[in-house]
CSV table of C-alpha atoms in Angstrom, one decimal:
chain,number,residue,atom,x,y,z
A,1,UNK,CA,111.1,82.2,89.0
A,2,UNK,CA,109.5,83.9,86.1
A,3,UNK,CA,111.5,87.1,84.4
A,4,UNK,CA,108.0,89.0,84.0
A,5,UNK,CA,110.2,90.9,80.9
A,6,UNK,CA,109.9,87.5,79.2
A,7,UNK,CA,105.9,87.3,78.9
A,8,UNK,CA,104.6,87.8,75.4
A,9,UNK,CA,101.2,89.8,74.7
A,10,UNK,CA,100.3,86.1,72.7
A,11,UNK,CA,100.6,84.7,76.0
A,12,UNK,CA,97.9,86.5,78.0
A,13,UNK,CA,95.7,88.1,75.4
A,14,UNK,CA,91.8,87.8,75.2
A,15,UNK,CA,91.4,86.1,71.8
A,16,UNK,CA,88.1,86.5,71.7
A,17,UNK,CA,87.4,90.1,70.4
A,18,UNK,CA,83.8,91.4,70.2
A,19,UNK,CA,83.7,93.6,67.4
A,20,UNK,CA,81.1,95.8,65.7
A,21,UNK,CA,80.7,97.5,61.8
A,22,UNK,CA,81.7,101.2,61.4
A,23,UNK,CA,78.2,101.7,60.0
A,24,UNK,CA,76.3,100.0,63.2
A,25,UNK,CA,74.5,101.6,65.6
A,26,UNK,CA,76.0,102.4,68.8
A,27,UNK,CA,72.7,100.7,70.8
A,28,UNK,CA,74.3,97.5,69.2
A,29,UNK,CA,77.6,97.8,70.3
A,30,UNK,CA,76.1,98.5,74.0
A,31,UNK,CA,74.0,95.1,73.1
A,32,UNK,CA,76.7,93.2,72.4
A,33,UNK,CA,78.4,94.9,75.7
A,34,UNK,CA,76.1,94.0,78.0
A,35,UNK,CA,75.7,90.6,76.2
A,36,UNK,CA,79.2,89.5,76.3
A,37,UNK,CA,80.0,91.4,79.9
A,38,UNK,CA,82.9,93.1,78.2
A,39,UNK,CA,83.5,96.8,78.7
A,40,UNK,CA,84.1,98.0,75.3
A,41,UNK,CA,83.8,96.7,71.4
A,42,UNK,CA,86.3,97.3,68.8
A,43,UNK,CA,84.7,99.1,65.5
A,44,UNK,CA,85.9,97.6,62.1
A,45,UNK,CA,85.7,98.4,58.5
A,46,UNK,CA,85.7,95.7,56.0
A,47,UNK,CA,87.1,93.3,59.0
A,48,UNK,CA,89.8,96.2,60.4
A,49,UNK,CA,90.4,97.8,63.3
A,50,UNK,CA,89.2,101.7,63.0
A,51,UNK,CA,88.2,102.5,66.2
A,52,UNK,CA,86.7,101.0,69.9
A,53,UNK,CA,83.9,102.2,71.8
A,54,UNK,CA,84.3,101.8,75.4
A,55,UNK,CA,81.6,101.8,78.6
A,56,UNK,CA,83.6,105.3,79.1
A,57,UNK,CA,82.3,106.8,75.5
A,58,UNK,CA,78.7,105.6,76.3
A,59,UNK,CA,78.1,107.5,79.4
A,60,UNK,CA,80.0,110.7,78.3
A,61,UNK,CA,77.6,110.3,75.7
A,62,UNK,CA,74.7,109.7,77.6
A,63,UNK,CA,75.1,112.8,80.0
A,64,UNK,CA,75.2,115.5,76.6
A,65,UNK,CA,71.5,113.4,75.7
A,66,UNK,CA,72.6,113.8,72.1
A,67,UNK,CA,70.4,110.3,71.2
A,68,UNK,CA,73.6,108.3,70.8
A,69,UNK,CA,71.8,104.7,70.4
A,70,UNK,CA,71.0,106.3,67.2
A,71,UNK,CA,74.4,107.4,66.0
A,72,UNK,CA,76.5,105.0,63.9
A,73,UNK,CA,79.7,103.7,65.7
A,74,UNK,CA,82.1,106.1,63.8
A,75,UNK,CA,80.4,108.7,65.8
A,76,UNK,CA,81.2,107.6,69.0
A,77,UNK,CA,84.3,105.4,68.5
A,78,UNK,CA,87.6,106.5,70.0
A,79,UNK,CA,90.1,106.9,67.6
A,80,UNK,CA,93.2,106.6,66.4
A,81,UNK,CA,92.9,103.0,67.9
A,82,UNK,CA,96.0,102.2,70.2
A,83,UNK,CA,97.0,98.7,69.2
A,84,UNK,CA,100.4,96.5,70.0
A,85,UNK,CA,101.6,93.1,68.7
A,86,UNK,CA,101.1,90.0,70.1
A,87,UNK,CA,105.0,89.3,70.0
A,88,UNK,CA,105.4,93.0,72.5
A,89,UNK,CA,106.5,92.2,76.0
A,90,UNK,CA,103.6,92.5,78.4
A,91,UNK,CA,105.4,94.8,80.6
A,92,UNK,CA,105.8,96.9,77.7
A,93,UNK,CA,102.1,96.9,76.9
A,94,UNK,CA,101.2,97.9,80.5
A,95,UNK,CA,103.8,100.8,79.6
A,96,UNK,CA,102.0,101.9,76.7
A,97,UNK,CA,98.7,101.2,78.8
A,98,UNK,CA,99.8,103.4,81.4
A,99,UNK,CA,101.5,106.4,79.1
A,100,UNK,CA,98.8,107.2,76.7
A,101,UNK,CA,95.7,106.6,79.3
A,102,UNK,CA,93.5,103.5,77.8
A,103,UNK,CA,92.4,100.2,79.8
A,104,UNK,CA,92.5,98.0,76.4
A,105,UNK,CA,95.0,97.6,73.6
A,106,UNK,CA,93.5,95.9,70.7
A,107,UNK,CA,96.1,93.6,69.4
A,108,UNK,CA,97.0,93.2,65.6
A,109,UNK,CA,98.9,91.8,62.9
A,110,UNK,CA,99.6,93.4,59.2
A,111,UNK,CA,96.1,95.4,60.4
A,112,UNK,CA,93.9,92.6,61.2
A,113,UNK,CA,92.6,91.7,64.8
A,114,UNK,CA,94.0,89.3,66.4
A,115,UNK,CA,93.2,90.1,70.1
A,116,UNK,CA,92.9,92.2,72.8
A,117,UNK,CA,95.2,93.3,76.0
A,118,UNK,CA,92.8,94.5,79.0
A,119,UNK,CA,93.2,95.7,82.4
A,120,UNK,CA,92.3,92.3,83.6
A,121,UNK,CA,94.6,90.4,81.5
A,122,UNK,CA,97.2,92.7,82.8
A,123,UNK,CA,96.0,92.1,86.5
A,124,UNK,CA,96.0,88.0,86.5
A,125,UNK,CA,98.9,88.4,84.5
A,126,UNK,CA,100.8,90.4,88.1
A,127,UNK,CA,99.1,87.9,90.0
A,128,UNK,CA,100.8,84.9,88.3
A,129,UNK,CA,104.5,86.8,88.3
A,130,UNK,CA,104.0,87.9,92.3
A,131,UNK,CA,102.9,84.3,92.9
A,132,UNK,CA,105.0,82.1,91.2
A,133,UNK,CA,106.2,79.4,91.4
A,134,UNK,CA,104.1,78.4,94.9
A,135,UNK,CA,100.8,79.8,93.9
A,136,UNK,CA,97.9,79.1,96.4
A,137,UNK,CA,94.7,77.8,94.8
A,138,UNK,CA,92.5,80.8,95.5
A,139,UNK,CA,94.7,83.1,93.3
A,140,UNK,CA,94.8,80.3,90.5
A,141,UNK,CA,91.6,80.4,90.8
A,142,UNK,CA,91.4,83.9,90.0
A,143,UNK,CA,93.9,84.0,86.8
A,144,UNK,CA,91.6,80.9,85.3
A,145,UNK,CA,88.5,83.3,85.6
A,146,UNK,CA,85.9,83.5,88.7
A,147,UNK,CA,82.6,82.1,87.7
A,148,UNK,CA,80.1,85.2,88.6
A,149,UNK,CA,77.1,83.8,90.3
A,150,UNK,CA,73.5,85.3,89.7
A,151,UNK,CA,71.1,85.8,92.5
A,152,UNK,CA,67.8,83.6,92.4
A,153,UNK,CA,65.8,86.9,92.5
A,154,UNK,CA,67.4,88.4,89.7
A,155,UNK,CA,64.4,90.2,88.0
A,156,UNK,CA,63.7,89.6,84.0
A,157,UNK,CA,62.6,92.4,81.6
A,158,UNK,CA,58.9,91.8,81.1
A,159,UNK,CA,59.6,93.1,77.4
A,160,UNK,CA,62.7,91.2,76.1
A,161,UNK,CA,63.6,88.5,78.8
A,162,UNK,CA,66.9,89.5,79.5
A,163,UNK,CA,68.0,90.2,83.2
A,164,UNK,CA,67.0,93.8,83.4
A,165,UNK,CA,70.9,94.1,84.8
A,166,UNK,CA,71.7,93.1,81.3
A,167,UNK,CA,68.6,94.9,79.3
A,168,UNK,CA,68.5,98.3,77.9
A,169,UNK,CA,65.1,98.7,76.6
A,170,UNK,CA,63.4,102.2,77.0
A,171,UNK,CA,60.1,100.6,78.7
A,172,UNK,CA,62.1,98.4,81.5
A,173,UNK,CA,61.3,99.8,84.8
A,174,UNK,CA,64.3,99.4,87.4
A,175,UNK,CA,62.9,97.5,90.8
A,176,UNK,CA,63.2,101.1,92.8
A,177,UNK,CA,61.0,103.0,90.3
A,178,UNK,CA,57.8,100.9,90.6
């Protein structure tokens, strides 16, 4: 059986980090957002870790209607960024996770990126401690990733192509508006 103490951040981070410059926009971190179907992006400086803008900042944001797709990231970003290292215990990451009230630790090394711990790393990470060693294929199936299906009549933005789940242009009508 696995001693869930023994897990490593390393082992169950998201290495693939979707990161945005201090001196971006914040409409381009929700781009790359909605682009990447990730629910926050980590702001850098010269390649390091300053800050992250979450799904969370965006809608507070949105409700005050202070024009925040024009503000530069630094105005938005959450900050100081929690971060742990990839050689932390995973239940100690949930710990920190759980004490100072974030869904996503930004993992780093001498300051750089180097990943990122989220809520559903942490979740398929339980799943494979509860199930193991005789783990049925349907819950495998979950820790490897569920392939999201779109519908046939998913609508496209008549402006920019995207799925107008996916778009955020000013002009796109949603389907209940016409």
């Amino acid at each position: 059986m696995i001693n869930p103490k023994q897990n490593l951040v390393s082992e169950i981070m998201t290495r693939n980090v979707i990161t945005i410059d201090i001196s971006e926009r914040v409409e381009e971190a929700l781009r790359l957002m909605i682009k990447y179907d990730v629910g926050s992006v980590i702001v850098t400086d010269k390649e390091n870790p300053v800050g992250i803008i979450t799904e969370r900042d965006i809608t507070r944001s949105a409700v005050r209607g202070d024009g925040m797709l024009r503000l530069p990231a630094r105005s938005l970003m959450s900050r100081p960024l929690q971060t742990v290292k990839s050689d932390l215990e995973v239940w100690r990451a949930f710990e920190k996770m759980l004490k100072v009230g974030v869904r996503r630790l930004p993992v780093t090394e001498d300051g750089k990126l180097e990943g990122i711990v989220t809520e559903r790393d942490l979740t398929r990470w339980v799943l494979r401690v509860f199930y193991e060693p005789n783990m049925p294929g349907e819950i495998q199936a979950l820790i490897r990733g569920p392939i999201i299906e779109t519908s046939p009549s998913r609508r496209k933005c008549p402006d920019c192509g995207h799925y107008q789940d996916e778009c955020i242009c000013a002009r796109t009508q949603l389907s209940g508006e016409e």
